[in-house]
Amino acid sequence: MQPATDIPSREPLGPRRRPVVALVLTGGGARSAYQVGVLRALAEILPRARNPFQIIVGTSAGAVAASVLAAEAHVWRQGVAGLLRVWSNFRTGQVFHVDTPHMVRSGLHWVLSLISGGLILSPPKSLLETGPLKALLAREIDCNGIRRSIARGHLRACALCATSYANGQSVAFFDGVPELSEWTRAQHMGRRSELSQETIRASIAIPLLFTPVKLGDEYFGDGSMRQLNPLSPAVHLGADRLLILGVRSPQISGVDAARPATTPTPGEVLGFMLDTLFTDQIYGDLEHIDRMNQLVRAAPQARGLRPVETLMIAPSVDPSEIAARYVADMPPGLRALLRVLGGRPEVPGHQLTSYLAFEAPYTRALIELGYQDAMRSRTTLRAFIAGERLQPASSAPGVTQLT
């Protein structure tokens, strides 16, 4: 639940109205394979249900899955099957160039730019060349299907989040039913837009690693960068319940307190940066919703406030630990890049690996983890999506429940 200054005011739920359930897909690079495993479980848990999510919100890598599910909302299990097919057979070369010629050329470009102060060659736009990802998205996602899903009543709204490099605003680009309005709040806004391949690529443009994307007159990057309230777009679009698929459990930080103190390498710093970028704001926003829900319970007569129930499922095992098992499966070019950045054999050294290792053995392991975590919580998930009153918080690993 959010204060009236940050959400459209609406009457509290009546006893006969089924709540509007939103699916929130966070960012996570290769870790997003975990979300696909949860979706696979949901397709089995709800074998005959129509699309259970009236609202779908995606950020960064989550924007890719959100677009697929929204475009195929009328056959959402088919959308899940498509995601499962792609993520189960992933290769890093489908996301960015990792062959030796490209890696050497990129490295030389950086060196010459640095030595010449940008006089011989201007600085590269990004560390990685993501032409293959652009082709993959164009092949797998029909963005026109999002508008059709909304027009035919299969979906209330879809939002993809990106960050403007022009003003630092977190922007939720959304398409939805006509009654939905744009919004502007401190550091974030909702902008009605026809969602496109460019919108998806803007949302997933991780700073430094991927090239910024121009939308209109502004350049945009990864939606997680300035997203202080990552759950806000779903609430603005009318959700009463949020099912959030994360990529790191609150009990898992990737930090080993027993490890001897050593100077972090650039690779470790970048790994921690991505961990913060994709995850920390989610848990802060969950705490905010919990406080607001407590306020509603204490003062039910307060106008303009409404409760929002949340259920988050995230990995019960640190993806860095899983990534460490599959380093040998990564292409030589990517292994060389990680060595240059200073990846170490300890788990913290594999945080960066866990976000960049788009290789089938690793992604399949994450899919299986997501599937098993969700199946352990299937009773809670089924009740939450159906709008039933929830039992006390589930004790299953990786589940965070606020009501």
PDB file of N, CA, C and O in Angstrom, residues 3 8 19 28 30 36-37 72 92 109 131 147 149 157 195 207 223 261 331 377:
ATOM      1  N   PRO A   3       0.883   5.804   0.010  1.00  0.00           N
ATOM      2  CA  PRO A   3       0.081   6.961   0.357  1.00  0.00           C
ATOM      3  C   PRO A   3      -0.587   7.554  -0.868  1.00  0.00           C
ATOM      4  O   PRO A   3      -0.138   7.363  -1.990  1.00  0.00           O
ATOM      5  N   PRO A   8      -2.988   6.463  -7.580  1.00  0.00           N
ATOM      6  CA  PRO A   8      -4.341   6.923  -7.865  1.00  0.00           C
ATOM      7  C   PRO A   8      -5.276   6.508  -6.730  1.00  0.00           C
ATOM      8  O   PRO A   8      -5.262   5.364  -6.295  1.00  0.00           O
ATOM      9  N   PRO A  19      -9.435  -9.158  -6.423  1.00  0.00           N
ATOM     10  CA  PRO A  19      -8.340  -8.201  -6.522  1.00  0.00           C
ATOM     11  C   PRO A  19      -7.625  -8.279  -7.866  1.00  0.00           C
ATOM     12  O   PRO A  19      -7.602  -9.313  -8.529  1.00  0.00           O
ATOM     13  N   GLY A  28      17.989  -8.650 -13.619  1.00  0.00           N
ATOM     14  CA  GLY A  28      18.891  -9.657 -13.079  1.00  0.00           C
ATOM     15  C   GLY A  28      19.816 -10.301 -14.084  1.00  0.00           C
ATOM     16  O   GLY A  28      20.477 -11.281 -13.754  1.00  0.00           O
ATOM     17  N   ALA A  30      21.535 -12.703 -16.449  1.00  0.00           N
ATOM     18  CA  ALA A  30      21.367 -14.144 -16.608  1.00  0.00           C
ATOM     19  C   ALA A  30      20.601 -14.765 -15.454  1.00  0.00           C
ATOM     20  O   ALA A  30      19.991 -15.832 -15.602  1.00  0.00           O
ATOM     21  N   VAL A  36      12.040 -17.565 -14.950  1.00  0.00           N
ATOM     22  CA  VAL A  36      11.416 -18.465 -15.931  1.00  0.00           C
ATOM     23  C   VAL A  36      11.026 -19.781 -15.265  1.00  0.00           C
ATOM     24  O   VAL A  36       9.978 -20.364 -15.571  1.00  0.00           O
ATOM     25  N   GLY A  37      11.869 -20.245 -14.336  1.00  0.00           N
ATOM     26  CA  GLY A  37      11.527 -21.466 -13.608  1.00  0.00           C
ATOM     27  C   GLY A  37      10.281 -21.295 -12.760  1.00  0.00           C
ATOM     28  O   GLY A  37       9.434 -22.201 -12.682  1.00  0.00           O
ATOM     29  N   GLU A  72       1.546 -12.356 -25.436  1.00  0.00           N
ATOM     30  CA  GLU A  72       0.829 -13.622 -25.581  1.00  0.00           C
ATOM     31  C   GLU A  72      -0.094 -13.875 -24.392  1.00  0.00           C
ATOM     32  O   GLU A  72      -0.268 -15.012 -23.962  1.00  0.00           O
ATOM     33  N   THR A  92      25.846 -17.326 -24.536  1.00  0.00           N
ATOM     34  CA  THR A  92      26.250 -15.935 -24.319  1.00  0.00           C
ATOM     35  C   THR A  92      26.319 -15.177 -25.636  1.00  0.00           C
ATOM     36  O   THR A  92      26.003 -13.990 -25.696  1.00  0.00           O
ATOM     37  N   HIS A 109      40.233  -1.017 -28.775  1.00  0.00           N
ATOM     38  CA  HIS A 109      39.513   0.260 -28.847  1.00  0.00           C
ATOM     39  C   HIS A 109      39.634   1.012 -27.524  1.00  0.00           C
ATOM     40  O   HIS A 109      39.943   2.208 -27.488  1.00  0.00           O
ATOM     41  N   GLY A 131      24.754  -6.543 -30.473  1.00  0.00           N
ATOM     42  CA  GLY A 131      24.010  -6.775 -31.707  1.00  0.00           C
ATOM     43  C   GLY A 131      23.229  -8.074 -31.702  1.00  0.00           C
ATOM     44  O   GLY A 131      22.068  -8.118 -32.137  1.00  0.00           O
ATOM     45  N   ARG A 147      -0.389  -4.593 -27.610  1.00  0.00           N
ATOM     46  CA  ARG A 147      -1.577  -3.756 -27.856  1.00  0.00           C
ATOM     47  C   ARG A 147      -2.796  -4.623 -28.115  1.00  0.00           C
ATOM     48  O   ARG A 147      -3.895  -4.320 -27.635  1.00  0.00           O
ATOM     49  N   SER A 149      -3.377  -7.641 -26.941  1.00  0.00           N
ATOM     50  CA  SER A 149      -3.798  -8.248 -25.674  1.00  0.00           C
ATOM     51  C   SER A 149      -4.662  -7.279 -24.869  1.00  0.00           C
ATOM     52  O   SER A 149      -5.655  -7.676 -24.246  1.00  0.00           O
ATOM     53  N   ALA A 157      -2.809  -3.804 -18.327  1.00  0.00           N
ATOM     54  CA  ALA A 157      -1.685  -2.910 -18.612  1.00  0.00           C
ATOM     55  C   ALA A 157      -0.375  -3.672 -18.601  1.00  0.00           C
ATOM     56  O   ALA A 157      -0.237  -4.705 -17.939  1.00  0.00           O
ATOM     57  N   LEU A 195       4.630   0.374 -26.698  1.00  0.00           N
ATOM     58  CA  LEU A 195       5.824  -0.379 -26.325  1.00  0.00           C
ATOM     59  C   LEU A 195       6.435  -1.043 -27.553  1.00  0.00           C
ATOM     60  O   LEU A 195       5.732  -1.588 -28.399  1.00  0.00           O
ATOM     61  N   PRO A 207      24.276  -0.035 -17.446  1.00  0.00           N
ATOM     62  CA  PRO A 207      25.285   1.013 -17.624  1.00  0.00           C
ATOM     63  C   PRO A 207      26.686   0.439 -17.802  1.00  0.00           C
ATOM     64  O   PRO A 207      27.063  -0.535 -17.156  1.00  0.00           O
ATOM     65  N   GLY A 223      16.532   0.173 -16.420  1.00  0.00           N
ATOM     66  CA  GLY A 223      15.456   0.707 -15.586  1.00  0.00           C
ATOM     67  C   GLY A 223      15.697   0.617 -14.100  1.00  0.00           C
ATOM     68  O   GLY A 223      15.001   1.271 -13.313  1.00  0.00           O
ATOM     69  N   ALA A 261      40.079 -10.069   4.778  1.00  0.00           N
ATOM     70  CA  ALA A 261      39.900  -8.780   4.114  1.00  0.00           C
ATOM     71  C   ALA A 261      40.954  -8.608   3.020  1.00  0.00           C
ATOM     72  O   ALA A 261      42.151  -8.691   3.275  1.00  0.00           O
ATOM     73  N   PRO A 331      32.106 -19.254 -22.667  1.00  0.00           N
ATOM     74  CA  PRO A 331      33.034 -19.127 -23.788  1.00  0.00           C
ATOM     75  C   PRO A 331      34.381 -18.545 -23.332  1.00  0.00           C
ATOM     76  O   PRO A 331      34.414 -17.759 -22.375  1.00  0.00           O
ATOM     77  N   SER A 377       5.990 -23.702  -2.658  1.00  0.00           N
ATOM     78  CA  SER A 377       5.060 -22.676  -2.175  1.00  0.00           C
ATOM     79  C   SER A 377       3.773 -22.655  -2.994  1.00  0.00           C
ATOM     80  O   SER A 377       3.068 -21.646  -3.024  1.00  0.00           O
TER      81      SER A 377
END
